[in-house]
Short mmCIF file of C-alpha atoms in Angstrom, two decimals:
data_model
loop_
_atom_site.label_atom_id
_atom_site.label_comp_id
_atom_site.label_asym_id
_atom_site.label_seq_id
_atom_site.Cartn_x
_atom_site.Cartn_y
_atom_site.Cartn_z
CA MET A 176 19.73 -33.34 8.89
CA GLU A 177 16.21 -33.00 7.54
CA GLU A 178 15.82 -31.17 4.25
CA SER A 179 13.70 -28.52 6.01
CA GLU A 180 16.83 -27.62 8.03
CA ASP A 181 18.82 -27.07 4.82
CA VAL A 182 16.70 -24.20 3.49
CA PRO A 183 17.79 -22.58 0.20
CA LYS A 184 20.18 -19.68 0.72
CA ASP A 185 21.68 -16.95 -1.43
CA PHE A 186 25.16 -15.63 -0.64
CA VAL A 187 25.95 -12.31 -2.31
CA LYS A 188 29.18 -10.47 -1.59
CA LEU A 189 31.10 -7.61 -3.19
CA LYS A 190 34.55 -7.18 -1.66
CA CYS A 191 38.01 -5.75 -2.30
CA GLU A 192 39.90 -8.77 -0.95
CA LYS A 193 41.02 -11.77 -2.99
CA LEU A 194 38.19 -14.22 -3.71
CA SER A 195 38.40 -17.85 -2.60
CA VAL A 196 37.03 -20.65 -4.78
CA ASP A 197 37.00 -22.99 -1.77
CA GLU A 198 35.06 -20.52 0.38
CA VAL A 199 32.44 -19.86 -2.30
CA SER A 200 31.96 -23.52 -3.25
CA GLU A 201 31.68 -24.58 0.41
CA LEU A 202 28.81 -22.11 0.89
CA VAL A 203 26.58 -24.03 -1.52
CA VAL A 204 27.38 -27.64 -0.58
CA SER A 205 24.33 -29.56 0.60
CA PRO A 206 23.78 -33.22 1.52
CA TYR A 207 20.67 -33.10 -0.69
CA CYS A 208 22.58 -32.09 -3.81
CA GLY A 209 24.71 -34.15 -6.15
CA ALA A 210 25.98 -31.17 -8.14
CA VAL A 211 27.90 -28.00 -7.41
CA SER A 212 28.64 -25.96 -10.52
CA LEU A 213 31.13 -23.10 -10.57
CA PHE A 214 32.05 -20.22 -12.84
CA ILE A 215 35.31 -18.41 -12.14
CA GLY A 216 36.04 -15.29 -14.15
CA THR A 217 39.75 -14.41 -14.03
CA THR A 218 41.93 -11.54 -15.25
CA ARG A 219 43.75 -12.42 -18.46
CA ASN A 220 47.00 -10.77 -19.55
CA ASN A 221 45.82 -9.53 -22.97
CA PHE A 222 42.96 -7.92 -24.85
CA GLU A 223 42.92 -7.31 -28.60
CA GLY A 224 46.71 -7.48 -28.83
CA LYS A 225 47.33 -5.18 -25.86
CA LYS A 226 49.17 -6.31 -22.74
CA VAL A 227 46.84 -6.06 -19.72
CA ILE A 228 48.58 -5.16 -16.44
CA HIS A 229 45.52 -5.60 -14.19
CA LEU A 230 41.80 -4.83 -13.97
CA GLU A 231 39.99 -2.42 -11.67
CA TYR A 232 36.32 -2.81 -10.77
CA GLU A 233 33.92 -0.25 -9.37
CA ALA A 234 30.29 -0.76 -8.42
CA TYR A 235 27.19 1.01 -7.29
CA THR A 236 27.27 -1.44 -4.37
CA SER A 237 23.74 -1.30 -2.97
CA MET A 238 22.17 -1.45 -6.42
CA ALA A 239 24.55 -4.20 -7.53
CA GLU A 240 23.66 -6.33 -4.51
CA THR A 241 19.94 -5.75 -5.16
CA GLU A 242 20.32 -6.76 -8.82
CA ILE A 243 22.30 -9.90 -7.93
CA LYS A 244 19.60 -10.91 -5.42
CA LYS A 245 17.04 -10.42 -8.20
CA ILE A 246 19.10 -12.79 -10.40
CA CYS A 247 19.01 -15.36 -7.57
CA ARG A 248 15.20 -15.07 -7.33
CA ASN A 249 14.93 -15.56 -11.10
CA VAL A 250 17.15 -18.65 -10.91
CA ARG A 251 14.83 -20.16 -8.31
CA GLN A 252 11.81 -19.53 -10.55
CA LYS A 253 13.49 -21.06 -13.62
CA TRP A 254 15.15 -23.98 -11.78
CA PRO A 255 13.09 -24.73 -8.63
CA SER A 256 15.38 -27.60 -7.59
CA VAL A 257 18.37 -25.25 -7.09
CA LYS A 258 19.38 -25.31 -3.43
CA HIS A 259 22.04 -22.67 -2.75
CA ILE A 260 23.50 -19.83 -4.84
CA ALA A 261 26.68 -17.86 -4.15
CA VAL A 262 27.84 -14.85 -6.16
CA HIS A 263 31.05 -13.13 -5.03
CA HIS A 264 32.49 -10.27 -7.09
CA ARG A 265 35.77 -8.52 -6.40
CA LEU A 266 36.08 -4.75 -6.45
CA GLY A 267 39.22 -2.66 -6.77
CA VAL A 268 42.42 -3.96 -8.37
CA VAL A 269 42.41 -7.56 -9.65
CA PRO A 270 45.86 -8.84 -10.76
CA ILE A 271 46.44 -11.18 -13.71
CA THR A 272 45.13 -14.76 -13.08
CA GLU A 273 43.13 -13.80 -9.98
CA ALA A 274 39.34 -14.16 -9.85
CA SER A 275 37.07 -11.20 -10.51
CA VAL A 276 33.87 -13.18 -10.00
CA ILE A 277 32.98 -16.60 -8.61
CA ILE A 278 29.50 -18.05 -8.96
CA ALA A 279 28.49 -21.36 -7.37
CA VAL A 280 25.15 -23.16 -7.55
CA SER A 281 24.07 -26.45 -5.99
CA SER A 282 21.21 -28.68 -7.13
CA PRO A 283 20.27 -32.35 -6.94
CA HIS A 284 21.39 -32.89 -10.57
CA ARG A 285 24.00 -31.23 -12.80
CA THR A 286 21.76 -29.88 -15.56
CA GLU A 287 20.01 -27.36 -13.32
CA SER A 288 23.17 -26.09 -11.62
CA LEU A 289 25.10 -25.78 -14.91
CA GLU A 290 22.26 -23.89 -16.61
CA ALA A 291 21.76 -21.68 -13.55
CA VAL A 292 25.46 -20.74 -13.39
CA MET A 293 25.44 -19.73 -17.05
CA TYR A 294 22.28 -17.70 -16.53
CA CYS A 295 23.83 -15.99 -13.48
CA ILE A 296 27.02 -14.82 -15.21
CA ASN A 297 25.26 -13.75 -18.41
CA THR A 298 22.58 -11.82 -16.52
CA LEU A 299 25.11 -10.30 -14.11
CA LYS A 300 27.15 -8.93 -17.02
CA ALA A 301 23.99 -7.59 -18.69
CA SER A 302 22.26 -5.93 -15.74
CA VAL A 303 24.44 -5.37 -12.66
CA PRO A 304 26.11 -1.95 -12.21
CA ILE A 305 29.72 -3.13 -11.92
CA TRP A 306 32.25 -1.41 -14.15
CA LYS A 307 35.59 -2.76 -15.36
CA LYS A 308 38.67 -0.71 -16.21
CA GLU A 309 41.47 -2.48 -18.10
CA ILE A 310 44.92 -1.13 -17.32
CA TYR A 311 47.40 -1.65 -20.18
CA GLU A 312 51.14 -0.93 -20.32
CA ASP A 313 50.69 2.68 -21.48
CA GLU A 314 46.96 3.42 -21.32
CA TYR A 315 43.66 2.30 -19.81
CA SER A 316 40.12 1.70 -21.03
CA TRP A 317 36.76 1.46 -19.28
CA LYS A 318 35.10 -1.63 -20.73
CA GLU A 319 31.43 -1.75 -21.60
CA ASN A 320 29.78 -5.15 -21.44
CA LYS A 321 28.24 -5.83 -24.82
CA GLU A 322 25.46 -7.62 -22.94
CA CYS A 323 24.47 -4.50 -20.95
CA PHE A 324 20.99 -3.30 -21.78
CA TRP A 325 22.05 0.34 -21.38
CA ALA A 326 24.99 -0.13 -23.78
CA ASN A 327 22.69 -0.74 -26.73
CA SER A 328 20.28 2.15 -26.22
CA GLU A 329 20.10 4.93 -28.77
CA ASN A 330 20.75 8.48 -27.49
#
């Protein structure tokens, strides 16, 4: 395979079904890359001393997909050697220990893919319209990402 046949691709998906680490990582594998870096965000069973039963995610889907694609474009400007990027985010109910988000990035060397993955998750949390609701034993709470630019604005 010539490198021109392995053109850089972005894989963005929001879905209600269980996410697969294998599926997402396989999307970014390339014979021209020696690194595939992953971030997997999972549902934990506690928050500030409260027992978490599960999480629920909602999104403004079309805008979220547009914002994630913008993040991918920014990654390519900051790290031109990045080959493929995959960002899959689950919507709906996410049980304890299951993945809410999986991000995978391939590049010839590890530094670029590791930095790009960190940039992707931090920017996603700060700018993409996906909302998280934590369901506890006897109550629930919509969670605001501290990184969100709209969370810090004065009214």
